[in-house]
mmCIF file with all atom_site columns, C-alpha atoms in Angstrom:
data_model
loop_
_atom_site.group_PDB
_atom_site.id
_atom_site.type_symbol
_atom_site.label_atom_id
_atom_site.label_alt_id
_atom_site.label_comp_id
_atom_site.label_asym_id
_atom_site.label_entity_id
_atom_site.label_seq_id
_atom_site.pdbx_PDB_ins_code
_atom_site.Cartn_x
_atom_site.Cartn_y
_atom_site.Cartn_z
_atom_site.occupancy
_atom_site.B_iso_or_equiv
_atom_site.pdbx_formal_charge
_atom_site.auth_seq_id
_atom_site.auth_comp_id
_atom_site.auth_asym_id
_atom_site.auth_atom_id
_atom_site.pdbx_PDB_model_num
ATOM 1   C CA . UNK A 1 1   ? 115.696 102.123 -126.520 1.00 0.00 ? 833 UNK A CA 1
ATOM 2   C CA . UNK A 1 2   ? 117.966 103.089 -123.727 1.00 0.00 ? 834 UNK A CA 1
ATOM 3   C CA . UNK A 1 3   ? 121.592 101.992 -123.647 1.00 0.00 ? 835 UNK A CA 1
ATOM 4   C CA . UNK A 1 4   ? 124.706 102.232 -121.428 1.00 0.00 ? 836 UNK A CA 1
ATOM 5   C CA . UNK A 1 5   ? 128.194 102.008 -123.074 1.00 0.00 ? 837 UNK A CA 1
ATOM 6   C CA . UNK A 1 6   ? 131.069 101.807 -121.186 1.00 0.00 ? 838 UNK A CA 1
ATOM 7   C CA . UNK A 1 7   ? 134.265 101.302 -123.027 1.00 0.00 ? 839 UNK A CA 1
ATOM 8   C CA . UNK A 1 8   ? 137.107 100.974 -120.771 1.00 0.00 ? 840 UNK A CA 1
ATOM 9   C CA . UNK A 1 9   ? 136.873 97.510  -119.695 1.00 0.00 ? 841 UNK A CA 1
ATOM 10  C CA . UNK A 1 10  ? 140.038 97.746  -117.374 1.00 0.00 ? 842 UNK A CA 1
ATOM 11  C CA . UNK A 1 11  ? 141.671 100.956 -116.092 1.00 0.00 ? 843 UNK A CA 1
ATOM 12  C CA . UNK A 1 12  ? 144.963 101.265 -114.037 1.00 0.00 ? 844 UNK A CA 1
ATOM 13  C CA . UNK A 1 13  ? 145.541 104.510 -112.203 1.00 0.00 ? 845 UNK A CA 1
ATOM 14  C CA . UNK A 1 14  ? 148.219 104.762 -109.129 1.00 0.00 ? 846 UNK A CA 1
ATOM 15  C CA . UNK A 1 15  ? 147.231 105.301 -105.506 1.00 0.00 ? 847 UNK A CA 1
ATOM 16  C CA . UNK A 1 16  ? 146.042 108.986 -104.355 1.00 0.00 ? 848 UNK A CA 1
ATOM 17  C CA . UNK A 1 17  ? 145.677 109.934 -108.476 1.00 0.00 ? 849 UNK A CA 1
ATOM 18  C CA . UNK A 1 18  ? 142.157 110.818 -109.824 1.00 0.00 ? 850 UNK A CA 1
ATOM 19  C CA . UNK A 1 19  ? 140.950 108.485 -112.475 1.00 0.00 ? 851 UNK A CA 1
ATOM 20  C CA . UNK A 1 20  ? 137.591 109.237 -114.554 1.00 0.00 ? 852 UNK A CA 1
ATOM 21  C CA . UNK A 1 21  ? 135.513 106.075 -116.036 1.00 0.00 ? 853 UNK A CA 1
ATOM 22  C CA . UNK A 1 22  ? 133.780 106.952 -119.064 1.00 0.00 ? 854 UNK A CA 1
ATOM 23  C CA . UNK A 1 23  ? 130.449 106.226 -119.678 1.00 0.00 ? 855 UNK A CA 1
ATOM 24  C CA . UNK A 1 24  ? 127.789 107.507 -122.289 1.00 0.00 ? 856 UNK A CA 1
ATOM 25  C CA . UNK A 1 25  ? 123.933 106.861 -122.388 1.00 0.00 ? 857 UNK A CA 1
ATOM 26  C CA . UNK A 1 26  ? 121.249 107.014 -124.752 1.00 0.00 ? 858 UNK A CA 1
ATOM 27  C CA . UNK A 1 27  ? 117.710 107.864 -124.063 1.00 0.00 ? 859 UNK A CA 1
ATOM 28  C CA . UNK A 1 28  ? 114.487 108.991 -125.506 1.00 0.00 ? 860 UNK A CA 1
ATOM 29  C CA . UNK A 1 29  ? 113.561 109.918 -122.093 1.00 0.00 ? 861 UNK A CA 1
ATOM 30  C CA . UNK A 1 30  ? 113.128 113.766 -120.569 1.00 0.00 ? 862 UNK A CA 1
ATOM 31  C CA . UNK A 1 31  ? 113.404 112.465 -116.789 1.00 0.00 ? 863 UNK A CA 1
ATOM 32  C CA . UNK A 1 32  ? 115.947 110.180 -116.284 1.00 0.00 ? 864 UNK A CA 1
ATOM 33  C CA . UNK A 1 33  ? 118.304 109.265 -113.479 1.00 0.00 ? 865 UNK A CA 1
ATOM 34  C CA . UNK A 1 34  ? 122.338 108.187 -113.670 1.00 0.00 ? 866 UNK A CA 1
ATOM 35  C CA . UNK A 1 35  ? 123.895 106.099 -111.150 1.00 0.00 ? 867 UNK A CA 1
ATOM 36  C CA . UNK A 1 36  ? 127.141 104.636 -110.164 1.00 0.00 ? 868 UNK A CA 1
ATOM 37  C CA . UNK A 1 37  ? 128.003 101.395 -108.797 1.00 0.00 ? 869 UNK A CA 1
ATOM 38  C CA . UNK A 1 38  ? 130.956 99.552  -106.892 1.00 0.00 ? 870 UNK A CA 1
ATOM 39  C CA . UNK A 1 39  ? 131.105 96.202  -107.187 1.00 0.00 ? 871 UNK A CA 1
ATOM 40  C CA . UNK A 1 40  ? 133.935 94.511  -105.136 1.00 0.00 ? 872 UNK A CA 1
ATOM 41  C CA . UNK A 1 41  ? 135.581 91.450  -105.113 1.00 0.00 ? 873 UNK A CA 1
ATOM 42  C CA . UNK A 1 42  ? 132.961 90.092  -102.521 1.00 0.00 ? 874 UNK A CA 1
ATOM 43  C CA . UNK A 1 43  ? 129.981 90.727  -105.098 1.00 0.00 ? 875 UNK A CA 1
ATOM 44  C CA . UNK A 1 44  ? 127.648 93.125  -103.434 1.00 0.00 ? 876 UNK A CA 1
ATOM 45  C CA . UNK A 1 45  ? 126.560 95.895  -105.384 1.00 0.00 ? 877 UNK A CA 1
ATOM 46  C CA . UNK A 1 46  ? 127.372 99.499  -103.383 1.00 0.00 ? 878 UNK A CA 1
ATOM 47  C CA . UNK A 1 47  ? 125.583 102.362 -104.757 1.00 0.00 ? 879 UNK A CA 1
ATOM 48  C CA . UNK A 1 48  ? 128.267 105.315 -105.389 1.00 0.00 ? 880 UNK A CA 1
ATOM 49  C CA . UNK A 1 49  ? 126.481 108.377 -106.886 1.00 0.00 ? 881 UNK A CA 1
ATOM 50  C CA . UNK A 1 50  ? 123.337 109.050 -108.222 1.00 0.00 ? 882 UNK A CA 1
ATOM 51  C CA . UNK A 1 51  ? 122.430 112.706 -110.671 1.00 0.00 ? 883 UNK A CA 1
ATOM 52  C CA . UNK A 1 52  ? 119.028 113.572 -111.677 1.00 0.00 ? 884 UNK A CA 1
ATOM 53  C CA . UNK A 1 53  ? 118.895 114.826 -115.727 1.00 0.00 ? 885 UNK A CA 1
ATOM 54  C CA . UNK A 1 54  ? 117.125 118.150 -114.353 1.00 0.00 ? 886 UNK A CA 1
ATOM 55  C CA . UNK A 1 55  ? 120.089 118.658 -111.609 1.00 0.00 ? 887 UNK A CA 1
ATOM 56  C CA . UNK A 1 56  ? 122.351 121.504 -113.001 1.00 0.00 ? 888 UNK A CA 1
ATOM 57  C CA . UNK A 1 57  ? 125.324 121.088 -110.554 1.00 0.00 ? 889 UNK A CA 1
ATOM 58  C CA . UNK A 1 58  ? 127.045 117.582 -110.758 1.00 0.00 ? 890 UNK A CA 1
ATOM 59  C CA . UNK A 1 59  ? 126.475 115.309 -108.006 1.00 0.00 ? 891 UNK A CA 1
ATOM 60  C CA . UNK A 1 60  ? 129.162 114.832 -105.642 1.00 0.00 ? 892 UNK A CA 1
ATOM 61  C CA . UNK A 1 61  ? 129.805 112.281 -102.582 1.00 0.00 ? 893 UNK A CA 1
ATOM 62  C CA . UNK A 1 62  ? 132.906 112.449 -101.008 1.00 0.00 ? 894 UNK A CA 1
ATOM 63  C CA . UNK A 1 63  ? 135.727 111.666 -103.072 1.00 0.00 ? 895 UNK A CA 1
ATOM 64  C CA . UNK A 1 64  ? 133.326 110.558 -105.870 1.00 0.00 ? 896 UNK A CA 1
ATOM 65  C CA . UNK A 1 65  ? 132.391 113.442 -108.717 1.00 0.00 ? 897 UNK A CA 1
ATOM 66  C CA . UNK A 1 66  ? 130.012 112.741 -111.675 1.00 0.00 ? 898 UNK A CA 1
ATOM 67  C CA . UNK A 1 67  ? 131.011 114.690 -114.766 1.00 0.00 ? 899 UNK A CA 1
ATOM 68  C CA . UNK A 1 68  ? 127.429 115.420 -116.157 1.00 0.00 ? 900 UNK A CA 1
ATOM 69  C CA . UNK A 1 69  ? 127.695 116.652 -119.990 1.00 0.00 ? 901 UNK A CA 1
ATOM 70  C CA . UNK A 1 70  ? 123.897 116.480 -120.786 1.00 0.00 ? 902 UNK A CA 1
ATOM 71  C CA . UNK A 1 71  ? 124.236 117.705 -124.491 1.00 0.00 ? 903 UNK A CA 1
ATOM 72  C CA . UNK A 1 72  ? 127.129 114.901 -124.844 1.00 0.00 ? 904 UNK A CA 1
ATOM 73  C CA . UNK A 1 73  ? 125.018 112.531 -123.055 1.00 0.00 ? 905 UNK A CA 1
ATOM 74  C CA . UNK A 1 74  ? 127.543 111.526 -121.059 1.00 0.00 ? 906 UNK A CA 1
ATOM 75  C CA . UNK A 1 75  ? 127.852 110.753 -117.292 1.00 0.00 ? 907 UNK A CA 1
ATOM 76  C CA . UNK A 1 76  ? 131.590 110.039 -116.350 1.00 0.00 ? 908 UNK A CA 1
ATOM 77  C CA . UNK A 1 77  ? 132.918 109.273 -112.838 1.00 0.00 ? 909 UNK A CA 1
ATOM 78  C CA . UNK A 1 78  ? 135.686 110.635 -111.268 1.00 0.00 ? 910 UNK A CA 1
ATOM 79  C CA . UNK A 1 79  ? 137.551 109.134 -108.642 1.00 0.00 ? 911 UNK A CA 1
ATOM 80  C CA . UNK A 1 80  ? 139.796 111.852 -106.676 1.00 0.00 ? 912 UNK A CA 1
ATOM 81  C CA . UNK A 1 81  ? 142.557 110.097 -104.629 1.00 0.00 ? 913 UNK A CA 1
ATOM 82  C CA . UNK A 1 82  ? 142.500 106.512 -105.659 1.00 0.00 ? 914 UNK A CA 1
ATOM 83  C CA . UNK A 1 83  ? 142.843 104.173 -102.427 1.00 0.00 ? 915 UNK A CA 1
ATOM 84  C CA . UNK A 1 84  ? 143.977 100.515 -102.922 1.00 0.00 ? 916 UNK A CA 1
ATOM 85  C CA . UNK A 1 85  ? 140.438 99.687  -101.771 1.00 0.00 ? 917 UNK A CA 1
ATOM 86  C CA . UNK A 1 86  ? 138.893 101.318 -104.598 1.00 0.00 ? 918 UNK A CA 1
ATOM 87  C CA . UNK A 1 87  ? 139.917 98.279  -106.967 1.00 0.00 ? 919 UNK A CA 1
ATOM 88  C CA . UNK A 1 88  ? 136.819 96.649  -108.303 1.00 0.00 ? 920 UNK A CA 1
ATOM 89  C CA . UNK A 1 89  ? 134.315 96.764  -110.911 1.00 0.00 ? 921 UNK A CA 1
ATOM 90  C CA . UNK A 1 90  ? 132.298 100.033 -111.829 1.00 0.00 ? 922 UNK A CA 1
ATOM 91  C CA . UNK A 1 91  ? 128.889 99.925  -113.075 1.00 0.00 ? 923 UNK A CA 1
ATOM 92  C CA . UNK A 1 92  ? 127.228 103.010 -114.641 1.00 0.00 ? 924 UNK A CA 1
ATOM 93  C CA . UNK A 1 93  ? 123.083 102.875 -114.810 1.00 0.00 ? 925 UNK A CA 1
ATOM 94  C CA . UNK A 1 94  ? 120.161 104.844 -115.439 1.00 0.00 ? 926 UNK A CA 1
ATOM 95  C CA . UNK A 1 95  ? 116.554 104.894 -114.859 1.00 0.00 ? 927 UNK A CA 1
ATOM 96  C CA . UNK A 1 96  ? 114.133 106.846 -117.077 1.00 0.00 ? 928 UNK A CA 1
ATOM 97  C CA . UNK A 1 97  ? 110.640 108.098 -116.581 1.00 0.00 ? 929 UNK A CA 1
ATOM 98  C CA . UNK A 1 98  ? 108.619 107.315 -119.541 1.00 0.00 ? 930 UNK A CA 1
ATOM 99  C CA . UNK A 1 99  ? 110.125 103.832 -119.939 1.00 0.00 ? 931 UNK A CA 1
ATOM 100 C CA . UNK A 1 100 ? 108.631 101.928 -116.901 1.00 0.00 ? 932 UNK A CA 1
ATOM 101 C CA . UNK A 1 101 ? 110.478 103.677 -114.433 1.00 0.00 ? 933 UNK A CA 1
ATOM 102 C CA . UNK A 1 102 ? 111.529 100.743 -112.733 1.00 0.00 ? 934 UNK A CA 1
ATOM 103 C CA . UNK A 1 103 ? 114.039 98.961  -114.683 1.00 0.00 ? 935 UNK A CA 1
ATOM 104 C CA . UNK A 1 104 ? 117.724 100.141 -113.801 1.00 0.00 ? 936 UNK A CA 1
ATOM 105 C CA . UNK A 1 105 ? 119.567 99.372  -117.162 1.00 0.00 ? 937 UNK A CA 1
ATOM 106 C CA . UNK A 1 106 ? 123.462 98.674  -116.686 1.00 0.00 ? 938 UNK A CA 1
ATOM 107 C CA . UNK A 1 107 ? 126.352 99.006  -118.418 1.00 0.00 ? 939 UNK A CA 1
ATOM 108 C CA . UNK A 1 108 ? 129.093 96.328  -119.216 1.00 0.00 ? 940 UNK A CA 1
ATOM 109 C CA . UNK A 1 109 ? 131.254 97.643  -116.539 1.00 0.00 ? 941 UNK A CA 1
ATOM 110 C CA . UNK A 1 110 ? 134.950 98.712  -115.780 1.00 0.00 ? 942 UNK A CA 1
ATOM 111 C CA . UNK A 1 111 ? 137.426 96.896  -113.341 1.00 0.00 ? 943 UNK A CA 1
ATOM 112 C CA . UNK A 1 112 ? 139.432 99.740  -111.851 1.00 0.00 ? 944 UNK A CA 1
ATOM 113 C CA . UNK A 1 113 ? 142.717 98.634  -110.820 1.00 0.00 ? 945 UNK A CA 1
ATOM 114 C CA . UNK A 1 114 ? 144.618 100.562 -108.092 1.00 0.00 ? 946 UNK A CA 1
ATOM 115 C CA . UNK A 1 115 ? 148.431 100.537 -108.255 1.00 0.00 ? 947 UNK A CA 1
ATOM 116 C CA . UNK A 1 116 ? 150.477 100.758 -104.940 1.00 0.00 ? 948 UNK A CA 1
ATOM 117 C CA . UNK B 2 1   ? 116.831 98.681  -90.377  1.00 0.00 ? 699 UNK B CA 1
ATOM 118 C CA . UNK B 2 2   ? 118.287 96.005  -91.842  1.00 0.00 ? 700 UNK B CA 1
ATOM 119 C CA . UNK B 2 3   ? 119.554 95.718  -95.591  1.00 0.00 ? 701 UNK B CA 1
ATOM 120 C CA . UNK B 2 4   ? 118.035 93.501  -98.328  1.00 0.00 ? 702 UNK B CA 1
ATOM 121 C CA . UNK B 2 5   ? 118.429 90.208  -97.452  1.00 0.00 ? 703 UNK B CA 1
ATOM 122 C CA . UNK B 2 6   ? 118.856 87.160  -99.895  1.00 0.00 ? 704 UNK B CA 1
ATOM 123 C CA . UNK B 2 7   ? 119.679 83.605  -98.967  1.00 0.00 ? 705 UNK B CA 1
ATOM 124 C CA . UNK B 2 8   ? 121.108 81.766  -99.769  1.00 0.00 ? 706 UNK B CA 1
ATOM 125 C CA . UNK B 2 9   ? 124.325 83.621  -100.813 1.00 0.00 ? 707 UNK B CA 1
ATOM 126 C CA . UNK B 2 10  ? 125.857 80.563  -102.882 1.00 0.00 ? 708 UNK B CA 1
ATOM 127 C CA . UNK B 2 11  ? 123.376 78.010  -104.198 1.00 0.00 ? 709 UNK B CA 1
ATOM 128 C CA . UNK B 2 12  ? 124.719 74.984  -106.093 1.00 0.00 ? 710 UNK B CA 1
ATOM 129 C CA . UNK B 2 13  ? 122.395 72.677  -108.373 1.00 0.00 ? 711 UNK B CA 1
ATOM 130 C CA . UNK B 2 14  ? 123.140 69.650  -110.674 1.00 0.00 ? 712 UNK B CA 1
ATOM 131 C CA . UNK B 2 15  ? 121.798 70.259  -114.179 1.00 0.00 ? 713 UNK B CA 1
ATOM 132 C CA . UNK B 2 16  ? 117.648 69.754  -114.088 1.00 0.00 ? 714 UNK B CA 1
ATOM 133 C CA . UNK B 2 17  ? 117.061 70.282  -110.169 1.00 0.00 ? 715 UNK B CA 1
ATOM 134 C CA . UNK B 2 18  ? 115.221 72.947  -109.139 1.00 0.00 ? 716 UNK B CA 1
ATOM 135 C CA . UNK B 2 19  ? 116.819 76.239  -107.844 1.00 0.00 ? 717 UNK B CA 1
ATOM 136 C CA . UNK B 2 20  ? 114.908 78.499  -105.102 1.00 0.00 ? 718 UNK B CA 1
ATOM 137 C CA . UNK B 2 21  ? 116.341 81.949  -104.463 1.00 0.00 ? 719 UNK B CA 1
ATOM 138 C CA . UNK B 2 22  ? 114.559 84.478  -101.803 1.00 0.00 ? 720 UNK B CA 1
ATOM 139 C CA . UNK B 2 23  ? 114.387 88.336  -101.220 1.00 0.00 ? 721 UNK B CA 1
ATOM 140 C CA . UNK B 2 24  ? 113.270 90.047  -97.949  1.00 0.00 ? 722 UNK B CA 1
ATOM 141 C CA . UNK B 2 25  ? 113.308 93.470  -98.910  1.00 0.00 ? 723 UNK B CA 1
ATOM 142 C CA . UNK B 2 26  ? 114.027 96.344  -96.712  1.00 0.00 ? 724 UNK B CA 1
ATOM 143 C CA . UNK B 2 27  ? 111.566 96.925  -94.062  1.00 0.00 ? 725 UNK B CA 1
ATOM 144 C CA . UNK B 2 28  ? 108.771 99.417  -95.394  1.00 0.00 ? 726 UNK B CA 1
ATOM 145 C CA . UNK B 2 29  ? 109.523 98.549  -98.603  1.00 0.00 ? 727 UNK B CA 1
ATOM 146 C CA . UNK B 2 30  ? 106.683 96.741  -100.675 1.00 0.00 ? 728 UNK B CA 1
ATOM 147 C CA . UNK B 2 31  ? 108.662 96.701  -104.435 1.00 0.00 ? 729 UNK B CA 1
ATOM 148 C CA . UNK B 2 32  ? 110.927 94.179  -105.456 1.00 0.00 ? 730 UNK B CA 1
ATOM 149 C CA . UNK B 2 33  ? 112.903 93.616  -108.457 1.00 0.00 ? 731 UNK B CA 1
ATOM 150 C CA . UNK B 2 34  ? 115.027 90.763  -109.650 1.00 0.00 ? 732 UNK B CA 1
ATOM 151 C CA . UNK B 2 35  ? 118.015 91.318  -111.833 1.00 0.00 ? 733 UNK B CA 1
ATOM 152 C CA . UNK B 2 36  ? 120.542 88.686  -113.307 1.00 0.00 ? 734 UNK B CA 1
ATOM 153 C CA . UNK B 2 37  ? 124.149 89.171  -113.469 1.00 0.00 ? 735 UNK B CA 1
ATOM 154 C CA . UNK B 2 38  ? 126.123 86.932  -116.351 1.00 0.00 ? 736 UNK B CA 1
ATOM 155 C CA . UNK B 2 39  ? 129.774 86.264  -115.379 1.00 0.00 ? 737 UNK B CA 1
ATOM 156 C CA . UNK B 2 40  ? 131.846 89.417  -116.921 1.00 0.00 ? 738 UNK B CA 1
ATOM 157 C CA . UNK B 2 41  ? 128.375 91.042  -117.544 1.00 0.00 ? 739 UNK B CA 1
ATOM 158 C CA . UNK B 2 42  ? 126.086 93.906  -116.102 1.00 0.00 ? 740 UNK B CA 1
ATOM 159 C CA . UNK B 2 43  ? 123.141 93.339  -114.361 1.00 0.00 ? 741 UNK B CA 1
ATOM 160 C CA . UNK B 2 44  ? 120.284 92.594  -116.475 1.00 0.00 ? 742 UNK B CA 1
ATOM 161 C CA . UNK B 2 45  ? 116.596 93.797  -115.294 1.00 0.00 ? 743 UNK B CA 1
ATOM 162 C CA . UNK B 2 46  ? 114.227 90.071  -114.823 1.00 0.00 ? 744 UNK B CA 1
ATOM 163 C CA . UNK B 2 47  ? 110.861 91.123  -113.255 1.00 0.00 ? 745 UNK B CA 1
ATOM 164 C CA . UNK B 2 48  ? 108.903 93.709  -111.264 1.00 0.00 ? 746 UNK B CA 1
ATOM 165 C CA . UNK B 2 49  ? 106.676 92.890  -108.373 1.00 0.00 ? 747 UNK B CA 1
ATOM 166 C CA . UNK B 2 50  ? 105.111 94.273  -105.638 1.00 0.00 ? 748 UNK B CA 1
ATOM 167 C CA . UNK B 2 51  ? 103.030 92.405  -103.074 1.00 0.00 ? 749 UNK B CA 1
ATOM 168 C CA . UNK B 2 52  ? 100.885 89.353  -105.034 1.00 0.00 ? 750 UNK B CA 1
ATOM 169 C CA . UNK B 2 53  ? 101.237 91.117  -108.428 1.00 0.00 ? 751 UNK B CA 1
ATOM 170 C CA . UNK B 2 54  ? 104.017 90.992  -111.308 1.00 0.00 ? 752 UNK B CA 1
ATOM 171 C CA . UNK B 2 55  ? 104.027 94.207  -112.380 1.00 0.00 ? 753 UNK B CA 1
ATOM 172 C CA . UNK B 2 56  ? 106.659 93.553  -115.430 1.00 0.00 ? 754 UNK B CA 1
ATOM 173 C CA . UNK B 2 57  ? 108.456 90.582  -116.224 1.00 0.00 ? 755 UNK B CA 1
ATOM 174 C CA . UNK B 2 58  ? 109.982 91.479  -120.046 1.00 0.00 ? 756 UNK B CA 1
ATOM 175 C CA . UNK B 2 59  ? 113.149 90.718  -118.859 1.00 0.00 ? 757 UNK B CA 1
ATOM 176 C CA . UNK B 2 60  ? 111.928 87.045  -117.728 1.00 0.00 ? 758 UNK B CA 1
ATOM 177 C CA . UNK B 2 61  ? 113.216 84.129  -119.866 1.00 0.00 ? 759 UNK B CA 1
ATOM 178 C CA . UNK B 2 62  ? 109.729 82.527  -121.184 1.00 0.00 ? 760 UNK B CA 1
ATOM 179 C CA . UNK B 2 63  ? 110.355 79.021  -119.644 1.00 0.00 ? 761 UNK B CA 1
ATOM 180 C CA . UNK B 2 64  ? 111.564 77.394  -116.642 1.00 0.00 ? 762 UNK B CA 1
ATOM 181 C CA . UNK B 2 65  ? 111.572 80.658  -114.882 1.00 0.00 ? 763 UNK B CA 1
ATOM 182 C CA . UNK B 2 66  ? 108.929 82.266  -112.294 1.00 0.00 ? 764 UNK B CA 1
ATOM 183 C CA . UNK B 2 67  ? 108.778 84.617  -109.553 1.00 0.00 ? 765 UNK B CA 1
ATOM 184 C CA . UNK B 2 68  ? 106.392 85.468  -106.767 1.00 0.00 ? 766 UNK B CA 1
ATOM 185 C CA . UNK B 2 69  ? 106.050 87.778  -103.913 1.00 0.00 ? 767 UNK B CA 1
ATOM 186 C CA . UNK B 2 70  ? 103.020 86.300  -101.497 1.00 0.00 ? 768 UNK B CA 1
ATOM 187 C CA . UNK B 2 71  ? 101.161 88.560  -98.979  1.00 0.00 ? 769 UNK B CA 1
ATOM 188 C CA . UNK B 2 72  ? 103.343 86.864  -96.008  1.00 0.00 ? 770 UNK B CA 1
ATOM 189 C CA . UNK B 2 73  ? 107.243 86.317  -96.801  1.00 0.00 ? 771 UNK B CA 1
ATOM 190 C CA . UNK B 2 74  ? 109.651 87.013  -99.056  1.00 0.00 ? 772 UNK B CA 1
ATOM 191 C CA . UNK B 2 75  ? 109.739 87.132  -102.532 1.00 0.00 ? 773 UNK B CA 1
ATOM 192 C CA . UNK B 2 76  ? 110.917 83.672  -104.910 1.00 0.00 ? 774 UNK B CA 1
ATOM 193 C CA . UNK B 2 77  ? 112.519 83.437  -107.740 1.00 0.00 ? 775 UNK B CA 1
ATOM 194 C CA . UNK B 2 78  ? 112.193 80.101  -109.127 1.00 0.00 ? 776 UNK B CA 1
ATOM 195 C CA . UNK B 2 79  ? 114.175 78.367  -111.816 1.00 0.00 ? 777 UNK B CA 1
ATOM 196 C CA . UNK B 2 80  ? 112.975 74.829  -112.810 1.00 0.00 ? 778 UNK B CA 1
ATOM 197 C CA . UNK B 2 81  ? 115.137 72.008  -114.803 1.00 0.00 ? 779 UNK B CA 1
ATOM 198 C CA . UNK B 2 82  ? 118.590 74.368  -114.126 1.00 0.00 ? 780 UNK B CA 1
ATOM 199 C CA . UNK B 2 83  ? 121.018 74.366  -117.044 1.00 0.00 ? 781 UNK B CA 1
ATOM 200 C CA . UNK B 2 84  ? 124.678 75.326  -117.128 1.00 0.00 ? 782 UNK B CA 1
ATOM 201 C CA . UNK B 2 85  ? 123.685 78.574  -118.543 1.00 0.00 ? 783 UNK B CA 1
ATOM 202 C CA . UNK B 2 86  ? 121.661 79.503  -115.592 1.00 0.00 ? 784 UNK B CA 1
ATOM 203 C CA . UNK B 2 87  ? 124.916 80.274  -113.715 1.00 0.00 ? 785 UNK B CA 1
ATOM 204 C CA . UNK B 2 88  ? 125.001 84.096  -112.613 1.00 0.00 ? 786 UNK B CA 1
ATOM 205 C CA . UNK B 2 89  ? 124.560 86.080  -109.702 1.00 0.00 ? 787 UNK B CA 1
ATOM 206 C CA . UNK B 2 90  ? 120.964 86.907  -108.998 1.00 0.00 ? 788 UNK B CA 1
ATOM 207 C CA . UNK B 2 91  ? 120.069 89.936  -107.205 1.00 0.00 ? 789 UNK B CA 1
ATOM 208 C CA . UNK B 2 92  ? 117.222 91.448  -105.506 1.00 0.00 ? 790 UNK B CA 1
ATOM 209 C CA . UNK B 2 93  ? 116.030 94.928  -105.123 1.00 0.00 ? 791 UNK B CA 1
ATOM 210 C CA . UNK B 2 94  ? 114.011 96.915  -102.593 1.00 0.00 ? 792 UNK B CA 1
ATOM 211 C CA . UNK B 2 95  ? 111.781 100.283 -102.800 1.00 0.00 ? 793 UNK B CA 1
ATOM 212 C CA . UNK B 2 96  ? 109.354 101.682 -100.720 1.00 0.00 ? 794 UNK B CA 1
ATOM 213 C CA . UNK B 2 97  ? 107.524 103.051 -103.920 1.00 0.00 ? 795 UNK B CA 1
ATOM 214 C CA . UNK B 2 98  ? 107.730 103.030 -107.542 1.00 0.00 ? 796 UNK B CA 1
ATOM 215 C CA . UNK B 2 99  ? 111.173 104.873 -108.403 1.00 0.00 ? 797 UNK B CA 1
ATOM 216 C CA . UNK B 2 100 ? 109.435 106.518 -111.363 1.00 0.00 ? 798 UNK B CA 1
ATOM 217 C CA . UNK B 2 101 ? 111.488 109.497 -113.336 1.00 0.00 ? 799 UNK B CA 1
ATOM 218 C CA . UNK B 2 102 ? 114.370 108.258 -112.092 1.00 0.00 ? 800 UNK B CA 1
ATOM 219 C CA . UNK B 2 103 ? 114.484 109.656 -108.919 1.00 0.00 ? 801 UNK B CA 1
ATOM 220 C CA . UNK B 2 104 ? 115.016 107.333 -106.181 1.00 0.00 ? 802 UNK B CA 1
ATOM 221 C CA . UNK B 2 105 ? 116.944 104.393 -105.111 1.00 0.00 ? 803 UNK B CA 1
ATOM 222 C CA . UNK B 2 106 ? 116.439 100.878 -105.429 1.00 0.00 ? 804 UNK B CA 1
ATOM 223 C CA . UNK B 2 107 ? 118.430 99.085  -102.493 1.00 0.00 ? 805 UNK B CA 1
ATOM 224 C CA . UNK B 2 108 ? 120.232 95.879  -103.597 1.00 0.00 ? 806 UNK B CA 1
ATOM 225 C CA . UNK B 2 109 ? 120.303 92.992  -101.962 1.00 0.00 ? 807 UNK B CA 1
ATOM 226 C CA . UNK B 2 110 ? 124.188 90.606  -101.520 1.00 0.00 ? 808 UNK B CA 1
ATOM 227 C CA . UNK B 2 111 ? 123.067 88.736  -104.633 1.00 0.00 ? 809 UNK B CA 1
ATOM 228 C CA . UNK B 2 112 ? 122.796 84.874  -104.904 1.00 0.00 ? 810 UNK B CA 1
ATOM 229 C CA . UNK B 2 113 ? 125.483 83.050  -106.636 1.00 0.00 ? 811 UNK B CA 1
ATOM 230 C CA . UNK B 2 114 ? 124.107 79.791  -108.252 1.00 0.00 ? 812 UNK B CA 1
ATOM 231 C CA . UNK B 2 115 ? 126.122 77.212  -109.845 1.00 0.00 ? 813 UNK B CA 1
ATOM 232 C CA . UNK B 2 116 ? 125.197 74.769  -112.232 1.00 0.00 ? 814 UNK B CA 1
ATOM 233 C CA . UNK B 2 117 ? 126.806 71.751  -112.216 1.00 0.00 ? 815 UNK B CA 1
#
């Protein structure tokens, strides 16, 4: 069965510093995708970054980068130069090819607080 | 190009009433997915629909919940005889085709927050 584990219920970071949000996953699929979403207090789900299981390079999108370690089954999100607007819930998620391919499995989330 | 639209954004129902949640996918998208987010939890898959077909409803509660995606009009998630435990945020996502292989994106709507009093 597919599973996403986010072990940090809450994280604090000082403005302008970098922060790493942890994510580990479990799957028997060979082909899968890993995603990170941001959910601000307004509630919408904002797509941040995607990593394919066969991608050799770590994904980057602006201040977001995904530290993909396939052997360890981890997909940590790194946010550089944190801003106050980064305060939100962050969800790690996964979709696999052999288990439907359409069910996005989400972790429980990490709430990030950025301090001024 | 408008994104995925959901309405209403907030819905309050008394116990025993019916809740109807609507989702209009992005233009050109024929695949719709519904997810439920209970308070302080991640999203959980409920159902996957294509036009006029339910492809997978393995995440739907066995009773009181139903979903449809007619040939014309939005997808509807219907909850009959709501109970307090149905209070949650319900998200709809759409894609232009099957997002197999983990590639491609499901575009999420803003969600409908259902409160059962």
